[in-house]
PDB file of C-alpha atoms in Angstrom:
ATOM      1  CA  MET A  54      14.941  -9.730   0.784  1.00 43.00           C
ATOM      2  CA  GLY A  55      16.808  -8.604  -2.282  1.00 44.00           C
ATOM      3  CA  ARG A  56      20.506  -9.239  -2.781  1.00 40.00           C
ATOM      4  CA  LYS A  57      21.490  -5.727  -1.783  1.00 43.00           C
ATOM      5  CA  GLY A  58      18.981  -5.333   1.051  1.00 46.00           C
ATOM      6  CA  ASN A  59      19.065  -1.900   2.666  1.00 45.00           C
ATOM      7  CA  SER A  60      22.796  -1.870   3.228  1.00 44.00           C
ATOM      8  CA  GLY A  61      23.807   0.249   0.276  1.00 46.00           C
ATOM      9  CA  PHE A  62      27.060  -1.734  -0.002  1.00 43.00           C
ATOM     10  CA  ALA A  63      28.133  -4.185  -2.709  1.00 45.00           C
ATOM     11  CA  ASN A  64      30.387  -7.247  -2.633  1.00 44.00           C
ATOM     12  CA  PRO A  65      33.081  -7.802  -1.540  1.00 45.00           C
ATOM     13  CA  ASP A  66      32.424  -6.637   2.021  1.00 45.00           C
ATOM     14  CA  VAL A  67      35.530  -7.203   4.123  1.00 42.00           C
ATOM     15  CA  ARG A  68      33.806  -6.474   7.413  1.00 44.00           C
ATOM     16  CA  PHE A  69      32.168  -9.900   7.460  1.00 44.00           C
ATOM     17  CA  GLY A  70      35.055 -11.758   5.862  1.00 44.00           C
ATOM     18  CA  ASN A  71      35.614 -15.486   6.145  1.00 42.00           C
ATOM     19  CA  ASP A  72      38.171 -16.115   3.443  1.00 41.00           C
ATOM     20  CA  SER A  73      41.834 -15.195   3.095  1.00 40.00           C
ATOM     21  CA  GLY A  74      41.006 -11.996   1.218  1.00 42.00           C
ATOM     22  CA  GLY A  75      38.607 -10.751   3.861  1.00 42.00           C
ATOM     23  CA  SER A  76      35.480 -11.185   1.734  1.00 40.00           C
ATOM     24  CA  TYR A  77      32.330 -12.943   2.845  1.00 39.00           C
ATOM     25  CA  THR A  78      31.506 -15.803   0.501  1.00 45.00           C
ATOM     26  CA  GLY A  79      28.040 -16.750   1.788  1.00 46.00           C
ATOM     27  CA  SER A  80      24.673 -15.128   1.138  1.00 45.00           C
ATOM     28  CA  LEU A  81      24.082 -14.531   4.861  1.00 45.00           C
ATOM     29  CA  GLY A  82      26.425 -11.541   4.661  1.00 51.00           C
ATOM     30  CA  PHE A  83      23.749  -9.449   2.934  1.00 48.00           C
ATOM     31  CA  THR A  84      21.189 -10.343   5.598  1.00 49.00           C
ATOM     32  CA  GLN A  85      23.617  -9.464   8.367  1.00 51.00           C
ATOM     33  CA  HIS A  86      24.443  -6.212   6.650  1.00 47.00           C
ATOM     34  CA  TYR A  87      20.766  -5.287   6.420  1.00 47.00           C
ATOM     35  CA  LEU A  88      20.118  -6.106  10.077  1.00 52.00           C
ATOM     36  CA  GLU A  89      23.157  -4.195  11.304  1.00 49.00           C
ATOM     37  CA  ARG A  90      22.064  -1.147   9.312  1.00 50.00           C
ATOM     38  CA  LEU A  91      18.508  -1.499  10.627  1.00 50.00           C
ATOM     39  CA  ASP A  92      19.777  -1.656  14.222  1.00 53.00           C
ATOM     40  CA  GLY A  93      21.905   1.458  13.730  1.00 48.00           C
ATOM     41  CA  ASP A  94      25.198  -0.407  14.133  1.00 53.00           C
ATOM     42  CA  LEU A  95      26.522   0.754  10.770  1.00 54.00           C
ATOM     43  CA  ALA A  96      27.022   4.313   9.635  1.00 56.00           C
ATOM     44  CA  PRO A  97      24.818   5.540   6.751  1.00 56.00           C
ATOM     45  CA  ASP A  98      26.135   4.888   3.279  1.00 62.00           C
ATOM     46  CA  PRO A  99      28.396   7.877   2.578  1.00 61.00           C
ATOM     47  CA  GLY A 100      27.615   7.624  -1.124  1.00 73.00           C
ATOM     48  CA  LEU A 101      23.957   8.595  -0.762  1.00 90.00           C
ATOM     49  CA  GLU A 102      23.048  12.249  -1.281  1.00 96.00           C
ATOM     50  CA  PRO A 103      19.812  14.127  -1.929  1.00 98.00           C
ATOM     51  CA  ALA A 104      18.817  15.040  -5.467  1.00 98.00           C
ATOM     52  CA  ASP A 105      20.686  17.998  -6.917  1.00 97.00           C
ATOM     53  CA  GLY A 106      19.060  21.399  -7.245  1.00 97.00           C
ATOM     54  CA  PHE A 107      18.163  22.150  -3.626  1.00 98.00           C
ATOM     55  CA  THR A 108      17.699  25.831  -2.822  1.00 98.00           C
ATOM     56  CA  VAL A 109      18.040  25.522   0.963  1.00 98.00           C
ATOM     57  CA  TRP A 110      19.527  22.557   2.836  1.00 98.00           C
ATOM     58  CA  VAL A 111      20.213  22.445   6.549  1.00 98.00           C
ATOM     59  CA  LYS A 112      21.138  19.304   8.441  1.00 98.00           C
ATOM     60  CA  ALA A 113      21.963  18.989  12.113  1.00 98.00           C
ATOM     61  CA  SER A 114      25.180  17.144  11.291  1.00 97.00           C
ATOM     62  CA  ASP A 115      26.711  20.288   9.722  1.00 98.00           C
ATOM     63  CA  GLY A 116      26.744  24.045  10.052  1.00 98.00           C
ATOM     64  CA  ILE A 117      25.678  24.393  13.690  1.00 98.00           C
ATOM     65  CA  THR A 118      26.760  27.479  15.661  1.00 98.00           C
ATOM     66  CA  LEU A 119      26.338  27.143  19.418  1.00 98.00           C
ATOM     67  CA  ASN A 120      25.774  29.853  21.991  1.00 97.00           C
ATOM     68  CA  GLY A 121      27.402  28.186  24.965  1.00 94.00           C
ATOM     69  CA  THR A 122      27.225  24.428  25.287  1.00 91.00           C
ATOM     70  CA  SER A 123      23.969  23.496  23.564  1.00 96.00           C
ATOM     71  CA  ALA A 124      21.899  26.529  22.488  1.00 98.00           C
ATOM     72  CA  VAL A 125      21.777  26.938  18.695  1.00 98.00           C
ATOM     73  CA  SER A 126      22.203  30.498  17.425  1.00 98.00           C
ATOM     74  CA  GLY A 127      23.003  29.641  13.792  1.00 98.00           C
ATOM     75  CA  TRP A 128      22.294  26.843  11.335  1.00 98.00           C
ATOM     76  CA  ALA A 129      24.193  27.232   8.067  1.00 98.00           C
ATOM     77  CA  ASP A 130      22.682  26.436   4.694  1.00 98.00           C
ATOM     78  CA  GLN A 131      24.619  23.693   2.904  1.00 98.00           C
ATOM     79  CA  SER A 132      23.518  24.852  -0.535  1.00 98.00           C
ATOM     80  CA  THR A 133      25.466  27.490  -2.442  1.00 97.00           C
ATOM     81  CA  ASN A 134      22.804  30.121  -1.680  1.00 98.00           C
ATOM     82  CA  ASN A 135      23.867  30.781   1.937  1.00 97.00           C
ATOM     83  CA  ILE A 136      20.281  31.063   3.197  1.00 98.00           C
ATOM     84  CA  ASP A 137      21.174  30.455   6.833  1.00 98.00           C
ATOM     85  CA  PHE A 138      18.803  30.068   9.773  1.00 98.00           C
ATOM     86  CA  SER A 139      19.553  32.137  12.855  1.00 98.00           C
ATOM     87  CA  GLN A 140      18.210  33.107  16.266  1.00 98.00           C
ATOM     88  CA  SER A 141      19.841  35.920  18.234  1.00 97.00           C
ATOM     89  CA  THR A 142      17.355  35.919  21.129  1.00 97.00           C
ATOM     90  CA  THR A 143      18.830  33.602  23.734  1.00 97.00           C
ATOM     91  CA  SER A 144      15.480  32.583  25.222  1.00 96.00           C
ATOM     92  CA  ALA A 145      14.223  31.471  21.801  1.00 97.00           C
ATOM     93  CA  GLN A 146      17.254  29.415  20.749  1.00 98.00           C
ATOM     94  CA  PRO A 147      16.667  25.690  20.200  1.00 98.00           C
ATOM     95  CA  THR A 148      18.828  22.996  21.778  1.00 98.00           C
ATOM     96  CA  PHE A 149      21.448  20.914  20.004  1.00 98.00           C
ATOM     97  CA  THR A 150      21.501  17.157  20.620  1.00 98.00           C
ATOM     98  CA  SER A 151      24.639  15.465  19.317  1.00 98.00           C
ATOM     99  CA  ALA A 152      23.111  11.966  19.102  1.00 98.00           C
ATOM    100  CA  ASN A 153      19.325  11.737  19.155  1.00 98.00           C
ATOM    101  CA  THR A 154      18.433   8.075  19.685  1.00 97.00           C
ATOM    102  CA  ILE A 155      15.080   8.396  17.910  1.00 97.00           C
ATOM    103  CA  LEU A 156      16.805   9.947  14.874  1.00 98.00           C
ATOM    104  CA  ASN A 157      19.088   6.934  14.397  1.00 98.00           C
ATOM    105  CA  ASN A 158      21.691   8.544  16.687  1.00 98.00           C
ATOM    106  CA  GLN A 159      22.041  11.441  14.270  1.00 98.00           C
ATOM    107  CA  PRO A 160      22.276  15.000  15.646  1.00 98.00           C
ATOM    108  CA  SER A 161      19.135  17.104  15.948  1.00 98.00           C
ATOM    109  CA  VAL A 162      18.088  20.692  16.566  1.00 98.00           C
ATOM    110  CA  ASP A 163      15.348  20.506  19.188  1.00 98.00           C
ATOM    111  CA  PHE A 164      12.677  23.188  19.305  1.00 98.00           C
ATOM    112  CA  PHE A 165      10.357  23.565  22.250  1.00 95.00           C
ATOM    113  CA  ASN A 166       7.513  26.005  22.808  1.00 93.00           C
ATOM    114  CA  GLY A 167       8.945  29.494  22.300  1.00 94.00           C
ATOM    115  CA  ASP A 168      11.957  28.389  20.228  1.00 97.00           C
ATOM    116  CA  TYR A 169      12.223  29.212  16.543  1.00 97.00           C
ATOM    117  CA  MET A 170      14.711  30.049  13.795  1.00 98.00           C
ATOM    118  CA  GLU A 171      14.317  31.934  10.543  1.00 97.00           C
ATOM    119  CA  THR A 172      16.172  33.020   7.434  1.00 98.00           C
ATOM    120  CA  ALA A 173      16.328  36.361   5.701  1.00 97.00           C
ATOM    121  CA  ASP A 174      14.346  36.786   2.509  1.00 96.00           C
ATOM    122  CA  ASN A 175      16.057  35.764  -0.702  1.00 97.00           C
ATOM    123  CA  SER A 176      14.585  35.971  -4.191  1.00 96.00           C
ATOM    124  CA  VAL A 177      16.067  32.586  -5.092  1.00 97.00           C
ATOM    125  CA  MET A 178      13.304  31.059  -2.965  1.00 97.00           C
ATOM    126  CA  ASN A 179      10.649  32.467  -5.327  1.00 96.00           C
ATOM    127  CA  THR A 180       9.126  30.083  -7.812  1.00 95.00           C
ATOM    128  CA  SER A 181       6.649  30.095 -10.678  1.00 94.00           C
ATOM    129  CA  THR A 182       6.523  26.347 -11.277  1.00 96.00           C
ATOM    130  CA  GLY A 183       6.131  24.919  -7.777  1.00 97.00           C
ATOM    131  CA  PHE A 184       8.420  23.441  -5.174  1.00 98.00           C
ATOM    132  CA  CYS A 185       9.371  20.398  -3.120  1.00 98.00           C
ATOM    133  CA  ILE A 186      10.100  20.303   0.622  1.00 98.00           C
ATOM    134  CA  TYR A 187      11.496  17.509   2.777  1.00 98.00           C
ATOM    135  CA  ILE A 188      11.796  17.560   6.564  1.00 98.00           C
ATOM    136  CA  VAL A 189      13.076  14.860   8.897  1.00 98.00           C
ATOM    137  CA  ALA A 190      11.605  15.481  12.331  1.00 98.00           C
ATOM    138  CA  LYS A 191      10.233  14.006  15.533  1.00 98.00           C
ATOM    139  CA  LEU A 192       7.182  15.558  17.146  1.00 97.00           C
ATOM    140  CA  ASN A 193       7.511  16.636  20.778  1.00 96.00           C
ATOM    141  CA  SER A 194       4.090  18.212  21.323  1.00 96.00           C
ATOM    142  CA  PHE A 195       1.539  20.672  19.985  1.00 96.00           C
ATOM    143  CA  PRO A 196       1.705  23.468  22.576  1.00 94.00           C
ATOM    144  CA  SER A 197      -1.350  25.440  21.424  1.00 92.00           C
ATOM    145  CA  THR A 198      -4.448  25.370  19.215  1.00 92.00           C
ATOM    146  CA  PHE A 199      -2.282  26.563  16.338  1.00 93.00           C
ATOM    147  CA  SER A 200       1.188  24.990  16.551  1.00 96.00           C
ATOM    148  CA  GLY A 201       3.627  25.977  13.836  1.00 95.00           C
ATOM    149  CA  PHE A 202       5.853  23.546  11.942  1.00 97.00           C
ATOM    150  CA  PHE A 203       7.575  25.560   9.199  1.00 97.00           C
ATOM    151  CA  GLY A 204       6.794  27.978   6.408  1.00 96.00           C
ATOM    152  CA  ARG A 205       7.364  31.062   4.334  1.00 97.00           C
ATOM    153  CA  THR A 206       4.304  33.268   4.611  1.00 94.00           C
ATOM    154  CA  ASN A 207       3.298  36.922   4.800  1.00 92.00           C
ATOM    155  CA  GLY A 208       3.047  37.442   8.533  1.00 89.00           C
ATOM    156  CA  THR A 209       0.031  36.746  10.685  1.00 88.00           C
ATOM    157  CA  SER A 210      -2.607  36.781   7.929  1.00 90.00           C
ATOM    158  CA  TRP A 211      -1.135  33.613   6.341  1.00 92.00           C
ATOM    159  CA  SER A 212      -2.594  34.491   2.952  1.00 92.00           C
ATOM    160  CA  THR A 213       0.373  33.961   0.609  1.00 93.00           C
ATOM    161  CA  GLY A 214       3.282  31.569   0.465  1.00 95.00           C
ATOM    162  CA  TRP A 215       3.488  28.022   1.867  1.00 96.00           C
ATOM    163  CA  PHE A 216       3.413  26.818   5.458  1.00 96.00           C
ATOM    164  CA  SER A 217       2.494  23.966   7.773  1.00 97.00           C
ATOM    165  CA  PHE A 218       0.951  23.878  11.237  1.00 96.00           C
ATOM    166  CA  TYR A 219      -1.193  21.787  13.548  1.00 97.00           C
ATOM    167  CA  TYR A 220      -4.869  22.724  13.840  1.00 96.00           C
ATOM    168  CA  ALA A 221      -8.150  20.860  14.368  1.00 95.00           C
ATOM    169  CA  SER A 222      -6.386  17.541  15.046  1.00 96.00           C
ATOM    170  CA  LYS A 223      -4.529  17.627  11.713  1.00 97.00           C
ATOM    171  CA  ILE A 224      -1.173  18.758  10.371  1.00 98.00           C
ATOM    172  CA  ARG A 225      -2.126  21.158   7.611  1.00 98.00           C
ATOM    173  CA  PHE A 226       0.072  22.151   4.722  1.00 98.00           C
ATOM    174  CA  CYS A 227      -1.268  25.203   2.917  1.00 97.00           C
ATOM    175  CA  ILE A 228      -0.434  27.270  -0.101  1.00 95.00           C
ATOM    176  CA  ASP A 229      -1.965  30.717  -0.285  1.00 93.00           C
ATOM    177  CA  TYR A 230      -4.678  31.248   2.289  1.00 93.00           C
ATOM    178  CA  TRP A 231      -4.671  28.931   5.331  1.00 94.00           C
ATOM    179  CA  ASN A 232      -8.436  28.617   5.686  1.00 93.00           C
ATOM    180  CA  THR A 233      -9.365  27.621   2.135  1.00 95.00           C
ATOM    181  CA  SER A 234      -9.949  23.875   1.926  1.00 96.00           C
ATOM    182  CA  THR A 235      -8.982  23.659  -1.763  1.00 96.00           C
ATOM    183  CA  LYS A 236      -5.532  25.099  -1.012  1.00 96.00           C
ATOM    184  CA  ARG A 237      -4.375  22.648   1.624  1.00 97.00           C
ATOM    185  CA  VAL A 238      -3.713  19.019   2.456  1.00 98.00           C
ATOM    186  CA  GLU A 239      -4.140  17.455   5.888  1.00 98.00           C
ATOM    187  CA  LEU A 240      -2.207  14.652   7.582  1.00 98.00           C
ATOM    188  CA  ASP A 241      -2.841  12.715  10.763  1.00 98.00           C
ATOM    189  CA  PRO A 242      -0.456  13.730  13.569  1.00 97.00           C
ATOM    190  CA  PRO A 243       2.457  11.322  14.190  1.00 97.00           C
ATOM    191  CA  SER A 244       3.468   9.592  17.383  1.00 96.00           C
ATOM    192  CA  VAL A 245       5.921  11.419  19.639  1.00 96.00           C
ATOM    193  CA  SER A 246       7.982   8.199  19.686  1.00 95.00           C
ATOM    194  CA  ASN A 247       8.844   8.166  15.975  1.00 97.00           C
ATOM    195  CA  VAL A 248      10.952   9.984  13.437  1.00 98.00           C
ATOM    196  CA  ASN A 249       9.359  10.513  10.030  1.00 98.00           C
ATOM    197  CA  ILE A 250      10.087  12.140   6.699  1.00 98.00           C
ATOM    198  CA  TYR A 251       7.592  14.857   5.775  1.00 98.00           C
ATOM    199  CA  LYS A 252       7.235  15.622   2.068  1.00 98.00           C
ATOM    200  CA  PHE A 253       5.290  18.554   0.622  1.00 98.00           C
ATOM    201  CA  HIS A 254       5.232  18.871  -3.150  1.00 98.00           C
ATOM    202  CA  TYR A 255       3.424  21.270  -5.488  1.00 97.00           C
ATOM    203  CA  ASP A 256       3.665  21.268  -9.282  1.00 97.00           C
ATOM    204  CA  ARG A 257       0.946  23.786 -10.210  1.00 96.00           C
ATOM    205  CA  THR A 258      -1.387  20.841 -10.679  1.00 97.00           C
ATOM    206  CA  THR A 259      -1.511  18.994  -7.356  1.00 97.00           C
ATOM    207  CA  ILE A 260      -0.587  19.682  -3.753  1.00 98.00           C
ATOM    208  CA  THR A 261       0.844  16.545  -2.125  1.00 98.00           C
ATOM    209  CA  GLY A 262       1.475  16.040   1.558  1.00 98.00           C
ATOM    210  CA  GLN A 263       3.029  12.804   2.742  1.00 98.00           C
ATOM    211  CA  ILE A 264       4.473  11.287   5.890  1.00 98.00           C
ATOM    212  CA  ILE A 265       7.068   8.634   5.050  1.00 98.00           C
ATOM    213  CA  GLY A 266       7.899   6.360   7.961  1.00 98.00           C
ATOM    214  CA  PRO A 267       6.132   4.557  10.796  1.00 98.00           C
ATOM    215  CA  ASP A 268       3.278   7.109  10.844  1.00 98.00           C
ATOM    216  CA  ALA A 269       2.743   6.982   7.085  1.00 98.00           C
ATOM    217  CA  ASP A 270      -0.023   9.124   5.637  1.00 98.00           C
ATOM    218  CA  LEU A 271      -0.820  10.776   2.306  1.00 98.00           C
ATOM    219  CA  ASP A 272      -3.168  13.494   1.110  1.00 98.00           C
ATOM    220  CA  THR A 273      -3.488  15.283  -2.226  1.00 98.00           C
ATOM    221  CA  GLN A 274      -5.450  18.261  -3.483  1.00 98.00           C
ATOM    222  CA  ALA A 275      -5.910  19.449  -7.050  1.00 97.00           C
ATOM    223  CA  GLN A 276      -4.797  23.076  -7.304  1.00 96.00           C
ATOM    224  CA  THR A 277      -3.604  25.053 -10.313  1.00 94.00           C
ATOM    225  CA  THR A 278      -3.553  28.699  -9.193  1.00 85.00           C
ATOM    226  CA  SER A 279      -1.978  30.022  -6.031  1.00 84.00           C
ATOM    227  CA  ASP A 280       0.233  32.836  -4.786  1.00 89.00           C
ATOM    228  CA  ILE A 281       3.131  30.737  -3.547  1.00 93.00           C
ATOM    229  CA  ASN A 282       5.699  33.495  -3.054  1.00 94.00           C
ATOM    230  CA  ALA A 283       5.771  35.446   0.198  1.00 93.00           C
ATOM    231  CA  THR A 284       8.184  38.128  -1.007  1.00 89.00           C
ATOM    232  CA  GLY A 285       9.939  39.940   1.809  1.00 91.00           C
ATOM    233  CA  ASN A 286       9.776  36.984   4.159  1.00 94.00           C
ATOM    234  CA  GLY A 287      12.200  34.174   4.887  1.00 96.00           C
ATOM    235  CA  ILE A 288      11.603  30.610   6.060  1.00 97.00           C
ATOM    236  CA  GLU A 289      10.630  29.926   9.655  1.00 97.00           C
ATOM    237  CA  LEU A 290      11.115  26.703  11.584  1.00 98.00           C
ATOM    238  CA  ASN A 291       8.797  25.905  14.515  1.00 97.00           C
ATOM    239  CA  ARG A 292       6.740  29.087  14.091  1.00 94.00           C
ATOM    240  CA  LEU A 293       3.811  30.255  12.015  1.00 89.00           C
ATOM    241  CA  GLY A 294       3.995  33.589  10.238  1.00 87.00           C
ATOM    242  CA  GLY A 295       6.016  35.611  12.718  1.00 85.00           C
ATOM    243  CA  SER A 296       3.441  35.039  15.435  1.00 83.00           C
ATOM    244  CA  ALA A 297       3.588  33.331  18.811  1.00 83.00           C
ATOM    245  CA  TYR A 298       2.168  30.112  17.371  1.00 91.00           C
ATOM    246  CA  ASP A 299       5.190  27.920  18.035  1.00 93.00           C
ATOM    247  CA  GLY A 300       5.369  24.153  17.735  1.00 95.00           C
ATOM    248  CA  SER A 301       7.711  21.663  19.370  1.00 97.00           C
ATOM    249  CA  TRP A 302       9.800  19.428  17.114  1.00 98.00           C
ATOM    250  CA  ASP A 303      13.241  17.806  16.884  1.00 98.00           C
ATOM    251  CA  PHE A 304      14.587  18.623  13.413  1.00 98.00           C
ATOM    252  CA  GLY A 305      17.218  16.480  11.738  1.00 98.00           C
ATOM    253  CA  GLU A 306      17.116  17.947   8.246  1.00 98.00           C
ATOM    254  CA  PHE A 307      15.260  20.453   6.055  1.00 98.00           C
ATOM    255  CA  LEU A 308      15.430  20.624   2.245  1.00 98.00           C
ATOM    256  CA  PHE A 309      13.669  23.131   0.004  1.00 98.00           C
ATOM    257  CA  TYR A 310      13.686  22.957  -3.792  1.00 98.00           C
ATOM    258  CA  ASN A 311      12.285  25.975  -5.656  1.00 98.00           C
ATOM    259  CA  THR A 312      10.996  23.696  -8.393  1.00 97.00           C
ATOM    260  CA  PRO A 313       9.052  20.423  -8.341  1.00 98.00           C
ATOM    261  CA  LEU A 314      11.123  17.244  -8.269  1.00 98.00           C
ATOM    262  CA  ASN A 315      10.491  14.486 -10.772  1.00 97.00           C
ATOM    263  CA  ALA A 316       9.963  10.912  -9.608  1.00 97.00           C
ATOM    264  CA  ALA A 317      13.661  10.029  -9.865  1.00 97.00           C
ATOM    265  CA  GLY A 318      14.659  13.083  -7.824  1.00 98.00           C
ATOM    266  CA  GLN A 319      12.104  12.323  -5.147  1.00 98.00           C
ATOM    267  CA  LEU A 320      13.255   8.717  -4.916  1.00 97.00           C
ATOM    268  CA  LYS A 321      16.909   9.734  -4.608  1.00 98.00           C
ATOM    269  CA  THR A 322      16.227  12.217  -1.816  1.00 98.00           C
ATOM    270  CA  GLU A 323      13.928   9.842   0.033  1.00 98.00           C
ATOM    271  CA  ASN A 324      16.441   6.991  -0.134  1.00 98.00           C
ATOM    272  CA  TYR A 325      19.129   9.295   1.238  1.00 98.00           C
ATOM    273  CA  LEU A 326      16.946  10.380   4.155  1.00 98.00           C
ATOM    274  CA  LYS A 327      15.651   6.861   4.887  1.00 98.00           C
ATOM    275  CA  ASP A 328      19.182   5.502   5.007  1.00 97.00           C
ATOM    276  CA  LYS A 329      20.594   8.277   7.166  1.00 98.00           C
ATOM    277  CA  TYR A 330      17.806   8.258   9.739  1.00 98.00           C
ATOM    278  CA  GLY A 331      17.040   4.525   9.747  1.00 97.00           C
ATOM    279  CA  ILE A 332      13.500   4.973   8.383  1.00 96.00           C
ATOM    280  CA  THR A 333      12.006   1.888   6.741  1.00 85.00           C
TER     281      THR A 333
END
């Protein structure tokens, strides 16, 4: 284990003090710090943040509007673009959980079959260079043959934009047309007992899909030309293309960048999410 471990804190650390100044003078303090963070006994490092430049950022710890005690009618974008998610239909509103034990006791927005949220269209989501998407989520189930995860696509034909869904025993992430093998990556489905980070990255050269966490998986596909803008459509969570193909997920966080992230940006965002949700 390195000197800093996964704690994110530097010496002196007064919480484990054994001298008159409250500092811990032995090397065991770093081990203890790591283990306490791993067990969820310490709050995430408040200094960690995702890489700058996000176009849409929603997290269950902020911006939640409730309809009653637990139904979520609004989820406010934490970027400066105000691309908020909403759901006015009461029967389709997801459920808010204030401390989801699987998500490191962080809040979550829990979607079950028939629940979904979406944004309005906004031209700032358009891109010519590519994009990067991060989601922290726990799978509940795949309710149907096609079970939606998220996306921005042109309705039920799914022939432009970007989107992800479960089909044929895989989680597909597609750009452009859903049924063209050269325009998608495929990941093995995760366990319903785990929280993972899902990363989808496209830089006009390669499509990358990755699960970061206990159900780790990676797939890439060379692709240089695609229609990745679904103009007139917003982003959906837990639904595929405005259809009835809903999924069932607990969402902790969703980040969309309308440009590819370099390696340093990806590392910064992934470290932030790993730390916050206790993913090693």
